[in-house]
Amino acid sequence: NAGVMQNPRHLVRRRGQEARLRCSPMKGHSHVYWYRQLPEEGLKFMVYLQKENIIDESGMPKERFSAEFPKEGPSILRIQQVVRGDSAAYFCASSLRGGDLTEAFFGQGTRLTVV
Amino acid sequence: KQEVTQIPAALSVPEGENLVLNCSFTDSAIYNLQWFRQDPGKGLTSLLLIQSSQREQTSGRLNASLDKSSGRSTLYIAASQPGDSATYLCAVRPIGGTSYGKLTFGQGTILTVHP
């Protein structure tokens, strides 16, 4: 039973390029969450999605960032026109349920470096 | 706004010691609290999940307690081993609307267990 799978593990982009981060949740999980860990900072919530729906995007930067979780396939976090400040580790988590029974399981993360 | 604080920020102990990591949170309206372990450059591993109605959870040498009214949790590690060296993160899940998707993390305690 594979865990949460993220790819790529490491991604290097030049300023102005687009970054696409993928996350496949654990089997049977329909709730996906994205978090960002900036250097020397803690983990910060970005967005919570269920299949085809964005439930809570209160942590997403207003511009350049978007996320989706289509009916088929992985969840995608997309960062357009990347800047050096986007360099961070991006973690995806999934859960079987929402609400008070929610236990989140995290992937290994994608480490984005913007040069 | 929920804030989570972990004390100490770093801890270095000899192998075999029992130790306690502390976590405090400002808003007691939580569904649950989760303890994670993060190894350098890796993802998060869920250690223990305590529901708001529970007082403690145990897994092997780990025991976590929760006092929701005072906004505190402790993680107790018995008979520490060098393999326990990692960053330990505490996170709370809030009650209310769809915000249950949003874990709020502490800054972590960096634990080093030396032989």
Short mmCIF file of C-alpha atoms in Angstrom, two decimals:
data_model
loop_
_atom_site.label_atom_id
_atom_site.label_comp_id
_atom_site.label_asym_id
_atom_site.label_seq_id
_atom_site.Cartn_x
_atom_site.Cartn_y
_atom_site.Cartn_z
CA ASN A 1 0.00 0.00 0.00
CA ALA A 2 2.02 2.90 -1.31
CA GLY A 3 2.09 6.12 0.63
CA VAL A 4 1.62 9.61 -0.70
CA MET A 5 3.76 9.95 -3.82
CA GLN A 6 5.18 13.24 -4.93
CA ASN A 7 7.19 13.97 -8.03
CA PRO A 8 9.58 15.21 -8.90
CA ARG A 9 11.58 15.04 -5.68
CA HIS A 10 13.81 17.89 -6.81
CA LEU A 11 12.98 20.57 -9.36
CA VAL A 12 15.16 23.39 -10.62
CA ARG A 13 13.59 26.24 -12.51
CA ARG A 14 14.89 29.53 -13.84
CA ARG A 15 13.15 32.71 -12.85
CA GLY A 16 10.06 33.24 -14.97
CA GLN A 17 9.50 29.56 -15.78
CA GLU A 18 6.59 27.45 -14.64
CA ALA A 19 6.81 24.74 -12.00
CA ARG A 20 4.39 21.81 -11.85
CA LEU A 21 4.38 19.64 -8.75
CA ARG A 22 2.45 16.40 -8.68
CA CYS A 23 0.92 14.48 -5.83
CA SER A 24 -0.76 11.08 -5.86
CA PRO A 25 -2.63 10.49 -2.59
CA MET A 26 -2.72 7.24 -0.73
CA LYS A 27 -5.06 4.68 -2.22
CA GLY A 28 -8.65 5.45 -1.34
CA HIS A 29 -7.90 8.96 -0.07
CA SER A 30 -9.96 11.72 -1.61
CA HIS A 31 -8.72 14.65 0.50
CA VAL A 32 -5.46 16.34 -0.52
CA TYR A 33 -3.58 19.17 1.17
CA TRP A 34 -0.55 21.19 0.07
CA TYR A 35 1.93 22.77 2.46
CA ARG A 36 5.05 24.83 1.92
CA GLN A 37 8.18 24.84 4.05
CA LEU A 38 10.37 27.86 3.43
CA PRO A 39 14.01 27.76 4.54
CA GLU A 40 14.28 28.34 8.29
CA GLU A 41 10.48 28.50 8.59
CA GLY A 42 7.80 26.08 9.64
CA LEU A 43 5.28 24.31 7.50
CA LYS A 44 2.48 26.55 6.24
CA PHE A 45 -0.85 25.41 4.86
CA MET A 46 -1.58 26.38 1.28
CA VAL A 47 -4.69 24.64 -0.04
CA TYR A 48 -7.13 21.81 0.67
CA LEU A 49 -8.80 19.96 -2.18
CA GLN A 50 -11.22 17.14 -2.70
CA LYS A 51 -11.80 15.53 -6.05
CA GLU A 52 -12.56 18.34 -8.53
CA ASN A 53 -13.15 20.86 -5.75
CA ILE A 54 -11.09 23.43 -3.89
CA ILE A 55 -12.31 23.41 -0.30
CA ASP A 56 -9.97 25.92 1.35
CA GLU A 57 -7.34 27.99 -0.46
CA SER A 58 -6.80 30.53 2.28
CA GLY A 59 -3.06 29.85 2.37
CA MET A 60 -2.41 30.23 -1.33
CA PRO A 61 -0.63 33.33 -2.59
CA LYS A 62 -3.07 35.44 -4.55
CA GLU A 63 -1.08 35.41 -7.77
CA ARG A 64 0.87 32.83 -9.78
CA PHE A 65 -0.18 29.84 -7.67
CA SER A 66 -2.98 27.42 -8.52
CA ALA A 67 -3.94 23.90 -7.55
CA GLU A 68 -6.23 21.24 -8.90
CA PHE A 69 -7.27 17.70 -8.08
CA PRO A 70 -9.03 16.29 -11.13
CA LYS A 71 -11.40 13.36 -11.18
CA GLU A 72 -8.66 11.23 -12.69
CA GLY A 73 -4.96 11.60 -12.02
CA PRO A 74 -2.80 13.32 -9.44
CA SER A 75 -3.22 16.64 -7.75
CA ILE A 76 -1.15 19.40 -9.35
CA LEU A 77 0.31 22.49 -7.70
CA ARG A 78 1.25 24.96 -10.40
CA ILE A 79 3.48 27.97 -9.91
CA GLN A 80 3.71 30.36 -12.84
CA GLN A 81 6.60 32.77 -13.45
CA VAL A 82 8.61 31.50 -10.51
CA VAL A 83 10.74 33.86 -8.44
CA ARG A 84 13.62 33.11 -6.08
CA GLY A 85 11.31 33.47 -3.09
CA ASP A 86 9.36 30.42 -4.29
CA SER A 87 12.35 28.21 -3.48
CA ALA A 88 11.07 25.87 -0.78
CA ALA A 89 10.00 22.34 -0.01
CA TYR A 90 6.42 21.66 -1.04
CA PHE A 91 4.65 18.85 0.76
CA CYS A 92 1.45 17.11 -0.14
CA ALA A 93 -0.67 15.22 2.36
CA SER A 94 -3.78 13.12 2.01
CA SER A 95 -6.46 11.76 4.27
CA LEU A 96 -9.26 9.24 4.03
CA ARG A 97 -11.83 11.48 5.67
CA GLY A 98 -12.33 15.06 6.67
CA GLY A 99 -13.44 16.48 9.97
CA ASP A 100 -12.48 15.22 13.38
CA LEU A 101 -11.24 11.86 12.15
CA THR A 102 -8.75 13.43 9.82
CA GLU A 103 -5.27 11.97 10.07
CA ALA A 104 -2.94 13.39 7.46
CA PHE A 105 -0.23 11.36 5.78
CA PHE A 106 2.54 13.27 4.07
CA GLY A 107 4.64 12.65 1.01
CA GLN A 108 8.41 13.08 0.74
CA GLY A 109 8.07 16.54 -0.70
CA THR A 110 9.29 18.34 -3.79
CA ARG A 111 12.23 20.64 -3.27
CA LEU A 112 11.97 23.55 -5.68
CA THR A 113 15.02 25.64 -6.38
CA VAL A 114 14.65 28.78 -8.45
CA VAL A 115 17.89 30.01 -10.02
CA LYS B 1 -5.41 33.12 14.96
CA GLN B 2 -4.03 29.78 16.10
CA GLU B 3 -0.39 29.77 17.14
CA VAL B 4 1.59 26.67 18.04
CA THR B 5 4.79 26.85 20.05
CA GLN B 6 7.23 24.05 20.69
CA ILE B 7 9.77 24.02 23.51
CA PRO B 8 12.66 23.41 23.50
CA ALA B 9 13.80 24.38 20.02
CA ALA B 10 16.65 21.90 20.26
CA LEU B 11 17.55 19.10 22.61
CA SER B 12 20.67 16.95 22.85
CA VAL B 13 20.66 13.91 25.12
CA PRO B 14 22.72 10.76 25.66
CA GLU B 15 21.29 7.47 24.51
CA GLY B 16 18.95 5.82 26.98
CA GLU B 17 17.45 8.94 28.49
CA ASN B 18 13.73 9.51 28.78
CA LEU B 19 12.71 12.87 27.40
CA VAL B 20 9.73 15.19 27.02
CA LEU B 21 8.91 17.52 24.17
CA ASN B 22 6.38 20.27 24.74
CA CYS B 23 3.78 21.81 22.48
CA SER B 24 1.36 24.62 23.33
CA PHE B 25 -1.45 26.14 21.26
CA THR B 26 -3.46 29.30 21.75
CA ASP B 27 -6.94 28.23 20.55
CA SER B 28 -8.45 25.19 22.24
CA ALA B 29 -11.12 24.75 19.53
CA ILE B 30 -9.37 21.85 17.85
CA TYR B 31 -10.46 18.55 16.37
CA ASN B 32 -7.21 16.80 17.06
CA LEU B 33 -3.47 17.15 17.49
CA GLN B 34 -0.89 15.23 15.54
CA TRP B 35 2.81 14.62 16.27
CA PHE B 36 5.16 14.11 13.35
CA ARG B 37 8.78 13.28 12.83
CA GLN B 38 10.83 14.83 10.03
CA ASP B 39 14.27 13.56 9.07
CA PRO B 40 16.65 15.96 7.25
CA GLY B 41 15.61 16.41 3.65
CA LYS B 42 12.71 14.03 4.02
CA GLY B 43 8.96 14.13 4.45
CA LEU B 44 6.87 13.93 7.58
CA THR B 45 6.07 10.68 9.33
CA SER B 46 2.95 10.65 11.46
CA LEU B 47 3.74 9.40 14.96
CA LEU B 48 0.57 9.87 16.99
CA LEU B 49 -2.86 11.40 16.53
CA ILE B 50 -4.85 12.48 19.59
CA GLN B 51 -8.51 13.33 19.16
CA SER B 52 -9.81 16.29 21.17
CA SER B 53 -11.83 13.96 23.38
CA GLN B 54 -8.78 11.86 24.28
CA ARG B 55 -6.16 12.48 26.94
CA GLU B 56 -3.31 10.41 25.57
CA GLN B 57 -2.10 8.01 22.92
CA THR B 58 0.72 5.49 23.02
CA SER B 59 2.78 3.80 20.35
CA GLY B 60 5.77 1.75 21.39
CA ARG B 61 8.22 4.00 23.24
CA LEU B 62 6.16 7.09 22.45
CA ASN B 63 3.39 8.55 24.57
CA ALA B 64 1.57 11.76 23.76
CA SER B 65 -0.79 13.57 26.10
CA LEU B 66 -3.29 16.32 25.42
CA ASP B 67 -4.76 18.89 27.81
CA LYS B 68 -7.07 20.84 25.55
CA SER B 69 -8.28 23.25 28.22
CA SER B 70 -4.78 24.48 28.94
CA GLY B 71 -3.67 24.26 25.32
CA ARG B 72 -0.82 21.84 25.89
CA SER B 73 0.49 18.55 24.60
CA THR B 74 3.60 16.61 25.51
CA LEU B 75 5.44 13.89 23.63
CA TYR B 76 7.27 11.49 25.90
CA ILE B 77 10.03 9.34 24.41
CA ALA B 78 11.27 6.50 26.58
CA ALA B 79 14.75 5.04 26.42
CA SER B 80 15.90 7.28 23.58
CA GLN B 81 18.07 5.86 20.78
CA PRO B 82 20.33 7.52 18.19
CA GLY B 83 17.75 6.58 15.56
CA ASP B 84 15.29 8.90 17.29
CA SER B 85 17.36 11.89 16.16
CA ALA B 86 15.09 14.04 13.98
CA THR B 87 12.90 17.12 14.10
CA TYR B 88 9.64 16.57 15.95
CA LEU B 89 6.65 18.62 14.86
CA CYS B 90 3.37 19.23 16.60
CA ALA B 91 0.31 20.28 14.59
CA VAL B 92 -3.30 21.09 15.50
CA ARG B 93 -6.40 20.82 13.37
CA PRO B 94 -9.03 23.53 14.02
CA ILE B 95 -12.77 23.16 14.38
CA GLY B 96 -14.95 25.26 12.15
CA GLY B 97 -16.21 25.19 8.60
CA THR B 98 -13.78 23.75 6.15
CA SER B 99 -10.76 24.89 8.12
CA TYR B 100 -10.30 21.36 9.43
CA GLY B 101 -8.11 20.85 6.40
CA LYS B 102 -5.63 23.34 7.75
CA LEU B 103 -3.04 21.94 10.12
CA THR B 104 -1.16 24.62 12.03
CA PHE B 105 2.39 23.52 12.80
CA GLY B 106 4.85 24.48 15.46
CA GLN B 107 8.45 25.30 14.56
CA GLY B 108 9.62 21.91 15.77
CA THR B 109 12.09 20.52 18.28
CA ILE B 110 15.40 19.29 16.84
CA LEU B 111 16.35 16.19 18.81
CA THR B 112 19.85 14.72 18.82
CA VAL B 113 20.48 11.47 20.69
CA HIS B 114 24.18 10.68 20.90
CA PRO B 115 25.60 7.24 21.60
#
